[in-house]
XYZ file of C-alpha atoms in Angstrom:
684
model
C 19.304 -5.738 8.281
C 16.758 -4.862 5.572
C 17.003 -1.444 3.962
C 15.158 1.116 6.056
C 13.840 4.565 5.357
C 15.796 7.646 6.431
C 13.258 8.354 9.183
C 13.559 4.812 10.542
C 17.363 5.087 10.530
C 17.097 8.355 12.444
C 14.934 6.621 15.053
C 17.565 3.874 15.401
C 20.264 6.490 16.107
C 18.058 8.009 18.801
C 17.632 4.516 20.308
C 21.408 3.974 20.273
C 21.836 7.152 22.347
C 19.065 6.293 24.825
C 20.434 2.763 25.362
C 24.092 3.943 25.503
C 24.959 1.465 22.776
C 27.843 2.765 20.683
C 28.096 -0.567 18.849
C 24.487 -0.325 17.721
C 25.014 3.302 16.709
C 28.057 2.448 14.588
C 26.197 -0.438 12.959
C 23.349 1.949 12.088
C 25.864 4.427 10.647
C 27.353 1.667 8.499
C 23.890 0.723 7.236
C 23.205 4.396 6.410
C 26.395 4.610 4.331
C 25.526 1.355 2.588
C 21.908 2.168 1.808
C 21.867 5.935 1.226
C 23.706 8.164 -1.176
C 26.219 10.802 -0.093
C 25.564 13.533 0.886
C 23.199 12.297 3.551
C 19.961 14.080 4.381
C 20.766 16.919 6.778
C 18.583 15.552 9.593
C 20.513 12.228 9.515
C 23.823 14.109 9.673
C 22.464 15.965 12.688
C 21.514 12.680 14.355
C 24.975 11.208 13.698
C 26.796 14.291 15.003
C 24.597 14.267 18.096
C 25.223 10.556 18.685
C 29.016 10.748 18.347
C 29.100 13.890 20.508
C 27.102 12.184 23.254
C 29.568 9.262 23.203
C 32.529 11.703 23.436
C 33.761 10.665 19.966
C 34.190 14.259 18.914
C 36.586 13.566 16.053
C 33.983 11.301 14.457
C 31.304 13.937 15.029
C 33.479 16.577 13.362
C 34.186 14.284 10.377
C 30.452 13.822 9.835
C 30.017 17.598 9.890
C 32.839 18.075 7.341
C 31.175 15.525 5.042
C 27.937 17.501 5.223
C 27.778 20.170 2.495
C 27.913 23.710 3.898
C 24.519 24.532 2.370
C 23.011 21.576 4.283
C 24.465 22.551 7.638
C 22.021 24.280 9.934
C 22.193 25.751 13.401
C 21.011 22.361 14.670
C 24.042 20.669 13.062
C 26.530 23.036 14.664
C 24.735 23.138 18.006
C 24.921 19.326 18.257
C 28.706 19.523 17.798
C 29.186 22.499 20.139
C 26.958 20.935 22.804
C 28.900 17.657 22.628
C 32.197 19.476 23.202
C 30.778 21.372 26.189
C 29.224 18.258 27.765
C 32.571 16.451 27.548
C 34.652 19.310 28.911
C 36.252 20.492 25.647
C 35.345 24.124 26.187
C 37.959 25.842 24.005
C 37.102 23.585 21.042
C 33.404 24.376 21.558
C 34.077 28.106 21.185
C 36.248 27.495 18.102
C 33.373 25.601 16.457
C 31.023 28.415 17.473
C 33.322 30.821 15.614
C 33.367 28.568 12.534
C 29.572 28.417 12.596
C 29.384 32.220 12.574
C 31.697 32.372 9.539
C 29.314 30.284 7.404
C 27.297 32.468 8.432
C 24.760 30.752 10.680
C 23.103 32.550 13.581
C 23.066 30.783 16.956
C 19.733 29.916 18.528
C 18.449 29.632 22.081
C 20.195 26.245 22.454
C 23.547 27.358 21.040
C 23.965 30.421 23.260
C 23.683 28.566 26.604
C 26.374 26.100 25.440
C 28.703 28.944 24.422
C 28.096 30.855 27.664
C 28.834 27.695 29.668
C 32.111 27.212 27.763
C 33.248 30.773 28.387
C 32.321 30.463 32.085
C 34.304 27.226 32.415
C 37.324 28.882 30.764
C 36.926 31.930 33.047
C 36.863 34.100 29.921
C 34.696 37.172 30.556
C 35.930 38.814 27.315
C 34.397 36.047 25.198
C 31.352 36.033 27.457
C 30.780 39.747 26.880
C 31.053 39.242 23.114
C 28.451 36.477 23.312
C 26.236 38.744 25.418
C 26.464 41.472 22.754
C 25.597 38.958 20.014
C 22.616 37.634 21.990
C 21.439 41.192 22.630
C 21.798 42.084 18.960
C 19.730 39.072 17.909
C 17.118 39.833 20.620
C 17.631 36.410 22.214
C 19.074 37.636 25.500
C 15.608 37.921 27.000
C 14.931 34.231 26.456
C 14.901 32.705 29.935
C 17.518 30.048 29.126
C 19.850 32.405 27.291
C 19.519 35.120 29.922
C 20.077 32.646 32.746
C 23.221 31.207 31.138
C 24.558 34.738 30.517
C 23.951 35.643 34.178
C 25.643 32.431 35.304
C 28.642 33.205 33.065
C 29.096 36.637 34.659
C 28.894 35.170 38.172
C 31.407 32.418 37.453
C 33.868 34.817 35.805
C 33.747 37.132 38.798
C 31.867 40.030 37.169
C 29.341 40.513 39.976
C 28.269 44.002 38.831
C 27.482 42.836 35.295
C 25.629 39.832 36.713
C 23.493 42.040 38.957
C 22.725 44.374 36.053
C 21.831 41.400 33.856
C 19.535 40.058 36.581
C 17.796 43.404 37.097
C 17.259 43.972 33.364
C 15.499 40.662 32.708
C 11.792 41.412 32.110
C 10.855 37.937 33.339
C 13.020 35.996 35.737
C 12.524 32.259 35.564
C 13.010 29.997 38.559
C 16.203 28.779 36.827
C 17.647 32.313 37.000
C 16.777 32.646 40.681
C 18.351 29.222 41.288
C 21.503 30.339 39.480
C 21.614 33.462 41.656
C 21.268 31.480 44.898
C 23.659 28.735 43.747
C 26.411 31.128 42.696
C 26.200 32.962 46.021
C 26.761 29.608 47.762
C 29.688 28.749 45.470
C 31.083 32.220 46.119
C 31.193 31.459 49.843
C 28.424 33.942 50.675
C 25.564 31.877 52.110
C 23.971 34.924 53.779
C 23.513 36.518 50.334
C 22.016 33.252 49.070
C 19.477 33.383 51.902
C 18.612 37.019 51.074
C 18.062 36.125 47.409
C 15.769 33.238 48.394
C 13.715 35.563 50.606
C 13.506 38.090 47.753
C 12.388 35.281 45.430
C 9.567 34.310 47.780
C 8.492 37.945 48.251
C 7.919 38.375 44.518
C 5.757 35.254 44.532
C 8.316 32.802 43.217
C 7.504 29.113 43.598
C 10.608 27.038 44.457
C 11.399 23.857 42.576
C 13.569 20.952 43.862
C 16.761 22.719 42.730
C 15.793 25.825 44.725
C 15.350 23.783 47.880
C 18.647 21.960 47.364
C 20.755 25.088 46.797
C 19.091 26.848 49.743
C 19.900 23.849 51.968
C 23.509 24.107 50.783
C 23.535 27.732 51.939
C 22.110 26.743 55.335
C 24.630 23.934 55.832
C 27.595 26.099 54.798
C 26.640 28.782 57.346
C 25.285 26.300 59.951
C 21.859 27.977 59.818
C 20.186 25.057 61.564
C 16.942 26.800 62.538
C 16.527 28.329 59.086
C 17.066 24.932 57.500
C 14.475 23.399 59.807
C 12.002 26.078 58.749
C 12.696 25.210 55.119
C 12.129 21.536 55.962
C 8.664 22.476 57.231
C 7.997 24.439 54.042
C 9.162 21.444 51.979
C 6.593 19.243 53.733
C 3.798 21.819 53.286
C 4.686 22.219 49.591
C 4.524 18.468 48.975
C 8.213 18.143 48.027
C 9.041 15.843 50.955
C 8.692 12.913 48.576
C 11.186 14.345 46.084
C 14.376 12.278 46.039
C 16.790 15.170 45.414
C 15.245 17.332 48.141
C 15.356 14.490 50.680
C 19.005 13.842 49.811
C 19.659 17.543 50.364
C 17.977 17.379 53.781
C 20.077 14.375 54.849
C 23.224 16.239 53.788
C 22.090 19.461 55.528
C 21.326 17.794 58.862
C 24.601 15.848 58.736
C 26.667 18.996 58.185
C 24.785 20.778 60.979
C 25.589 17.913 63.386
C 21.974 16.739 63.639
C 22.656 13.119 62.770
C 19.431 11.784 64.269
C 17.424 14.162 62.064
C 19.453 13.055 59.028
C 18.651 9.414 59.869
C 14.967 10.286 60.370
C 14.738 11.853 56.897
C 16.610 8.890 55.395
C 14.325 6.323 57.064
C 11.250 8.192 55.829
C 12.312 8.140 52.185
C 10.146 5.944 50.026
C 12.846 5.693 47.382
C 16.614 5.994 47.738
C 19.550 6.137 45.353
C 23.319 5.998 45.793
C 23.360 9.718 46.714
C 20.986 8.998 49.623
C 23.287 6.325 51.021
C 26.393 8.460 50.395
C 24.822 11.383 52.259
C 24.037 9.284 55.335
C 27.482 7.648 55.372
C 29.031 11.107 55.125
C 26.744 12.469 57.876
C 27.946 9.813 60.322
C 31.589 10.191 59.272
C 31.527 13.991 59.641
C 30.124 13.654 63.153
C 32.695 11.104 64.352
C 30.243 8.198 64.413
C 32.552 6.042 62.352
C 31.080 2.668 63.316
C 27.608 3.795 62.246
C 29.051 5.086 58.965
C 30.551 1.675 58.295
C 27.298 -0.101 59.183
C 25.348 2.117 56.762
C 27.931 1.373 54.078
C 27.482 -2.376 54.623
C 23.690 -1.957 54.523
C 24.026 -0.093 51.222
C 26.066 -2.957 49.794
C 23.409 -5.445 50.927
C 20.827 -3.328 49.086
C 22.896 -3.725 45.919
C 24.110 -0.109 45.827
C 27.270 0.157 43.732
C 30.068 2.006 45.557
C 30.805 5.441 44.109
C 34.023 7.399 44.568
C 32.308 9.720 47.072
C 30.858 6.860 49.137
C 34.160 4.970 49.164
C 36.174 8.040 50.179
C 33.686 8.766 53.010
C 33.797 5.253 54.434
C 37.600 5.164 54.146
C 37.689 8.388 56.196
C 35.474 6.639 58.756
C 37.966 3.764 58.900
C 40.727 6.314 59.511
C 38.762 7.858 62.372
C 38.369 4.562 64.217
C 41.851 3.248 63.313
C 40.189 0.379 61.472
C 43.070 -0.788 59.315
C 41.433 -4.140 58.516
C 38.181 -2.399 57.588
C 40.121 0.113 55.506
C 41.975 -2.576 53.611
C 38.730 -4.382 52.800
C 37.228 -1.125 51.459
C 40.436 -0.533 49.491
C 39.926 -3.926 47.859
C 36.346 -2.977 47.033
C 37.558 0.315 45.531
C 39.941 -1.598 43.265
C 37.133 -3.933 42.227
C 34.862 -0.936 41.488
C 37.698 0.757 39.532
C 37.574 3.940 41.648
C 40.916 3.588 43.447
C 42.522 5.881 40.859
C 40.097 8.688 41.703
C 42.021 11.541 43.323
C 39.572 11.806 46.248
C 39.576 8.057 46.937
C 43.377 7.950 46.639
C 43.781 10.879 49.035
C 41.404 9.233 51.537
C 43.416 5.992 51.313
C 46.675 7.821 52.041
C 45.065 9.578 54.998
C 43.564 6.327 56.303
C 46.796 4.334 56.086
C 48.698 7.209 57.697
C 46.221 7.473 60.581
C 46.217 3.694 61.039
C 49.996 3.662 61.396
C 50.752 1.823 58.152
C 52.982 4.445 56.575
C 54.345 1.982 53.984
C 50.844 1.397 52.617
C 50.266 5.161 52.584
C 53.447 5.623 50.550
C 52.421 2.909 48.093
C 48.983 4.474 47.615
C 50.614 7.889 47.140
C 53.115 6.828 44.505
C 50.566 4.706 42.603
C 48.113 7.601 42.172
C 47.773 8.665 38.514
C 47.112 12.250 39.578
C 47.554 14.155 42.821
C 46.027 17.315 44.185
C 46.861 19.442 47.199
C 44.764 17.217 49.490
C 46.859 14.218 48.380
C 50.140 15.931 49.241
C 48.738 17.181 52.557
C 47.595 13.658 53.483
C 51.054 12.183 52.857
C 52.918 14.991 54.624
C 50.444 14.758 57.508
C 50.952 10.988 57.685
C 54.708 11.442 58.027
C 54.209 14.193 60.611
C 51.867 12.036 62.691
C 54.493 9.282 62.705
C 57.202 11.767 63.694
C 59.069 11.241 60.402
C 60.269 14.797 59.882
C 63.103 13.504 57.694
C 60.455 12.233 55.240
C 57.830 14.983 55.584
C 60.124 17.930 54.907
C 61.715 16.586 51.661
C 58.208 15.689 50.438
C 57.150 19.279 51.134
C 60.010 20.461 48.909
C 58.993 17.940 46.198
C 55.432 19.262 46.328
C 56.541 22.823 45.715
C 58.933 21.772 42.942
C 55.900 20.184 41.217
C 54.229 23.591 41.195
C 51.689 22.754 43.916
C 51.113 25.784 46.151
C 50.826 24.942 49.872
C 47.776 26.053 51.824
C 46.910 26.606 55.479
C 46.664 22.853 56.220
C 49.965 22.065 54.485
C 51.880 24.382 56.774
C 50.170 22.971 59.857
C 51.415 19.519 58.769
C 54.926 20.802 58.033
C 55.248 22.673 61.340
C 53.896 19.617 63.168
C 56.564 17.484 61.478
C 59.259 19.958 62.548
C 57.914 19.834 66.105
C 57.881 16.059 66.347
C 61.246 15.764 64.634
C 62.974 18.387 66.765
C 63.759 20.636 63.775
C 63.466 23.868 65.784
C 65.499 26.165 63.524
C 63.814 25.024 60.314
C 60.363 25.158 61.903
C 60.867 28.744 63.065
C 62.165 29.747 59.616
C 59.073 28.296 57.934
C 56.735 29.944 60.438
C 58.359 33.355 60.147
C 58.279 33.248 56.329
C 54.654 32.059 56.017
C 53.150 35.416 55.156
C 55.903 36.670 52.888
C 56.769 33.405 51.140
C 53.421 31.607 50.961
C 50.965 34.503 51.468
C 49.337 32.638 54.349
C 48.512 34.470 57.553
C 49.458 32.281 60.565
C 46.430 30.946 62.417
C 45.802 29.387 65.815
C 46.965 25.934 64.649
C 50.289 27.314 63.395
C 50.917 29.118 66.688
C 50.103 25.919 68.596
C 52.642 24.027 66.468
C 55.354 26.584 67.266
C 54.624 26.419 71.015
C 54.810 22.626 70.765
C 58.025 22.901 68.726
C 59.733 25.054 71.375
C 58.253 23.144 74.294
C 59.312 19.712 73.071
C 62.853 21.003 72.614
C 62.957 22.060 76.269
C 62.668 25.766 75.468
C 59.655 26.102 77.743
C 60.287 29.707 78.802
C 60.775 30.702 75.142
C 57.457 29.036 74.327
C 55.739 31.094 77.049
C 57.348 34.307 75.784
C 56.143 33.408 72.290
C 52.572 32.991 73.580
C 52.675 36.405 75.290
C 53.632 38.035 71.969
C 50.941 36.312 69.908
C 48.754 38.764 67.922
C 45.716 36.525 68.447
C 44.185 35.117 71.621
C 45.889 31.806 72.580
C 43.623 28.804 72.080
C 43.193 25.545 73.984
C 45.765 23.893 71.693
C 48.340 26.607 72.438
C 48.023 26.384 76.214
C 47.763 22.575 76.002
C 51.090 22.384 74.163
C 52.714 24.524 76.867
C 51.205 22.458 79.697
C 52.501 19.252 78.159
C 55.992 20.738 77.814
C 55.833 21.742 81.486
C 54.905 18.140 82.352
C 57.857 16.706 80.427
C 60.423 19.204 81.704
C 58.923 19.572 85.205
C 58.089 23.288 85.174
C 55.298 23.526 87.781
C 55.022 27.337 87.894
C 54.557 27.743 84.159
C 52.418 24.617 84.182
C 50.088 26.260 86.700
C 49.697 29.317 84.421
C 48.957 27.152 81.362
C 46.556 24.909 83.278
C 44.498 27.752 84.731
C 44.214 29.323 81.287
C 42.902 25.953 80.089
C 40.462 25.798 83.012
C 39.028 29.130 81.831
C 38.741 28.044 78.187
C 37.505 24.494 78.789
C 36.410 24.090 82.437
C 34.879 20.633 81.939
C 37.970 18.895 80.529
C 39.261 16.592 83.252
C 42.528 15.894 81.407
C 43.985 19.329 82.122
C 43.269 19.014 85.851
C 44.807 15.535 85.986
C 47.878 16.695 84.048
C 48.468 19.604 86.450
C 47.897 17.365 89.468
C 50.397 14.810 88.175
C 52.884 17.579 87.355
C 52.738 18.810 90.957
C 52.989 15.237 92.266
C 56.012 14.400 90.087
C 57.851 17.444 91.497
C 56.985 16.595 95.110
C 54.376 19.331 95.565
C 51.813 17.050 97.153
C 49.604 19.688 98.763
C 49.094 21.512 95.475
C 48.407 18.211 93.696
C 45.816 17.382 96.333
C 44.243 20.845 95.952
C 43.781 20.363 92.192
C 42.106 16.992 92.786
C 39.857 18.584 95.433
C 38.891 21.405 93.037
C 37.914 18.770 90.464
C 35.663 17.079 93.012
C 34.105 20.336 94.176
C 33.010 21.387 90.677
C 31.888 17.904 89.734
C 34.578 17.087 87.180
C 35.307 13.389 86.857
C 38.486 11.977 85.384
C 37.866 10.605 81.900
C 38.143 6.837 81.692
C 41.118 5.656 79.690
C 40.554 2.822 77.261
C 42.418 1.041 74.497
C 41.112 -1.056 71.663
C 42.448 -3.508 69.157
C 40.783 -4.844 65.981
C 41.008 -8.548 65.169
C 39.144 -10.120 62.235
C 36.936 -7.052 61.809
C 35.883 -7.136 65.474
C 36.865 -4.362 67.894
C 37.980 -5.443 71.402
C 37.989 -2.630 73.993
C 39.793 -2.674 77.356
C 39.936 -0.361 80.365
C 42.553 -0.241 83.115
C 42.430 -3.317 85.376
C 39.869 -4.827 82.979
C 39.059 -8.473 83.771
C 35.790 -8.735 81.828
C 37.131 -10.211 78.596
C 36.323 -13.862 77.893
C 40.052 -14.566 77.496
C 40.978 -12.803 80.753
C 42.796 -15.777 82.325
C 45.144 -16.096 79.337
C 45.610 -12.306 79.258
C 46.675 -12.301 82.931
C 49.123 -15.153 82.275
C 50.736 -13.199 79.441
C 50.954 -10.027 81.564
C 52.579 -11.903 84.450
C 55.063 -13.569 82.069
C 55.939 -10.207 80.507
C 56.481 -8.603 83.936
C 58.940 -11.342 84.921
C 60.877 -11.146 81.652
C 60.932 -7.323 81.722
C 62.269 -7.323 85.270
C 65.018 -9.731 84.231
C 65.847 -7.413 81.311
C 66.323 -4.467 83.700
C 62.961 -2.740 83.552
C 62.096 -0.540 86.535
C 58.569 0.856 86.759
C 58.267 4.649 86.576
C 55.586 5.515 89.132
C 56.286 9.239 89.387
C 53.011 10.147 87.680
C 50.836 7.578 89.497
C 48.497 8.607 92.295
C 50.672 9.935 95.099
C 48.497 8.614 97.933
C 49.288 4.992 97.051
C 52.119 2.861 98.441
C 54.973 2.145 96.011
C 53.904 -1.478 95.531
C 50.367 -0.334 94.747
C 51.711 2.211 92.260
C 53.607 -0.506 90.392
C 50.433 -2.585 90.278
C 48.481 0.491 89.113
C 50.668 1.120 86.061
C 51.039 -2.584 85.345
C 47.390 -2.935 84.419
C 46.877 0.051 82.146
C 44.488 -0.578 79.283
C 47.126 -0.571 76.531
C 49.057 -3.369 78.270
C 45.928 -5.514 78.519
C 45.228 -4.862 74.821
C 48.808 -5.879 73.982
C 48.522 -9.123 75.944
C 45.313 -9.936 74.075
C 47.005 -9.112 70.765
C 49.895 -11.454 71.543
C 47.371 -14.270 72.049
C 45.204 -13.818 68.937
C 47.435 -12.154 66.311
C 49.805 -14.512 64.452
C 53.572 -14.090 64.884
C 55.170 -11.660 62.448
C 52.039 -9.508 62.131
C 52.296 -6.059 63.774
C 50.047 -5.471 66.787
C 48.111 -2.195 66.447
C 46.575 -0.595 69.523
C 44.579 2.633 69.776
C 44.262 4.569 73.040
C 41.878 7.452 73.732
C 44.352 9.196 76.064
C 48.073 9.919 75.893
C 50.246 6.897 76.647
C 51.932 7.289 80.045
C 55.693 7.421 80.499
C 55.907 4.043 82.196
C 53.864 2.248 79.524
C 56.020 3.885 76.860
C 59.141 2.537 78.556
C 57.530 -0.870 79.126
C 56.461 -1.211 75.490
C 60.057 -0.712 74.372
C 61.111 -3.602 76.597
C 58.168 -5.737 75.459
C 58.871 -5.220 71.758
C 62.368 -6.610 72.241
C 61.217 -9.491 74.438
C 58.423 -10.758 72.178
C 60.200 -9.870 68.920
C 57.113 -8.103 67.571
C 56.378 -4.698 66.112
C 53.877 -2.857 68.320
C 52.146 0.285 67.024
C 50.270 2.457 69.509
C 48.155 5.378 68.382
C 47.332 7.600 71.347
C 45.423 10.876 71.233
C 48.563 12.749 70.225
C 50.637 10.666 67.809
C 51.887 7.221 66.769
C 54.485 5.241 68.660
C 56.087 2.437 66.691
C 57.937 0.052 69.007
C 60.453 -2.333 67.454
C 63.570 -4.078 68.812
C 63.479 -2.136 72.070
C 63.184 1.274 70.398
C 60.332 3.688 69.622
C 59.942 5.706 66.434
C 59.494 8.884 68.503
C 63.043 8.490 69.841
C 61.570 9.398 73.247
C 60.838 12.867 71.864
C 57.126 13.109 72.597
């Protein structure tokens, strides 16, 4: 490289930053040292400090500053160093350098103050923030729009709402950035209604929104589910000509997704002239949040075809979609992609993987993902505890809960729902009641509807049905569908028709269109020989136009989902499926299996009842799985309803006969059948 002038070398350093080329920047630095005398011109030192700060090489940046004579250091020199520390999250060091700058003494400028205010806000240090405010006021810089805005933001983020309001009111001119900060902080503070009021105030004083204003206002609307207000803003966006702005369109996709208007989210997405990875992430998330998991996966595949690189947010969203549809094969393929994209170590991706493997019944994979995570947060622990609870592994969930607390992680509302659920499914009545009764005092968490439902389920599963009903009557909050549903199920298991009637009619009031509650009560009456009452429930269903929900089961093979209904003969492999079912019936009968038809329709003959239960959808799915899934590989079946008692008994026999592990996920929990036994230990 020929010797260049100082100005040309400065331009090269700027190019190194813009092209993200550290190697080129270091080579330029070496040429500077070789061609120029020490000390370097101050503007070159500033360029070098700025470059190393941008590349997060803060030690190198500090060394350059130390080699610059104190008389040559300017506010620009120090601001480059302070800004670099703030941008890379080294907030305490940034404030220390700010202090050193003041000792020289050099006065901060309108670029230095915002960096210092941001550092104090990040450290939640209002004392330092107030000192900075006083310094900015003394130097008459507080009324600069950027300085004033950063000071206001600092007060909001450190919880000093009164000081923030006073700061806002005292500003002679409020820039759009300050209004945006006001709206944004209200959203972050969990007060979307205040954010809306601020936006209205902004418009009344003649403020013209920019893309950031629209985005933060949409966040407020989505947080509070203000669908109509958000739609009005969408109209204003179109009238203002911002409907072509990428950030605003991404915000609209996110808003409609969170407000359960998926078609509107798709409409905005399809109308975008330009998209980025945030656009695709927002649409994937919109489908996943609204339980349209297959569509979420299709959008993800379309994004990959478009060459969009998977981000941690996109990967975690599509993994959650895989969890929702029990797509273990899909989930594993996305896991492989996450490893390839080097995002599997991200705490959100890792937590989503644990949740997905847990919900797909592969608890060993969930454990491996959990223990391989470089860092864990509360969501991670909750996902693992919840995975154990869903599998009925109370003996694993409860020790993990203790490990979590010994690591200093404080449980939240969801954690205790998972723990109480584990106690319920594991039969740990005494421990579960102790945890519930100590929630407020020990964990400072007020029990909610989900916790009460877990306790009713805990008592009901243990056969303490009357105690569960007494518990409901003493609840300080109105019992929910989950509470009465847990009691009704306990009445079904332990044949308590009178209490079952009470629970069912409460459910009819809360959710009159749910056919499952009517069917459950009808079957409860039938199983206890109360045929007239069972018939009356069925007649009531017919009179009000309630139809029994169709049960179905599905199984995924080679990334293709195969769905079956009861008595289904439509599959292309039906003849082989029927052969397998007939063979299994013969072998089960030889092994001592007797069909349990107590829950089947009471107006059928016994032979018809046996035929009825023999062709339930999960059995057809199992027969198909035995044909297409290689020996030694577990067969995983998902069912949209609760598995019936006879199928549960039959699957235990089948697992021993075929020598295969069979995992069934129904709408309540996992059942893992192996060697004639089920993981639930018949406690379900």
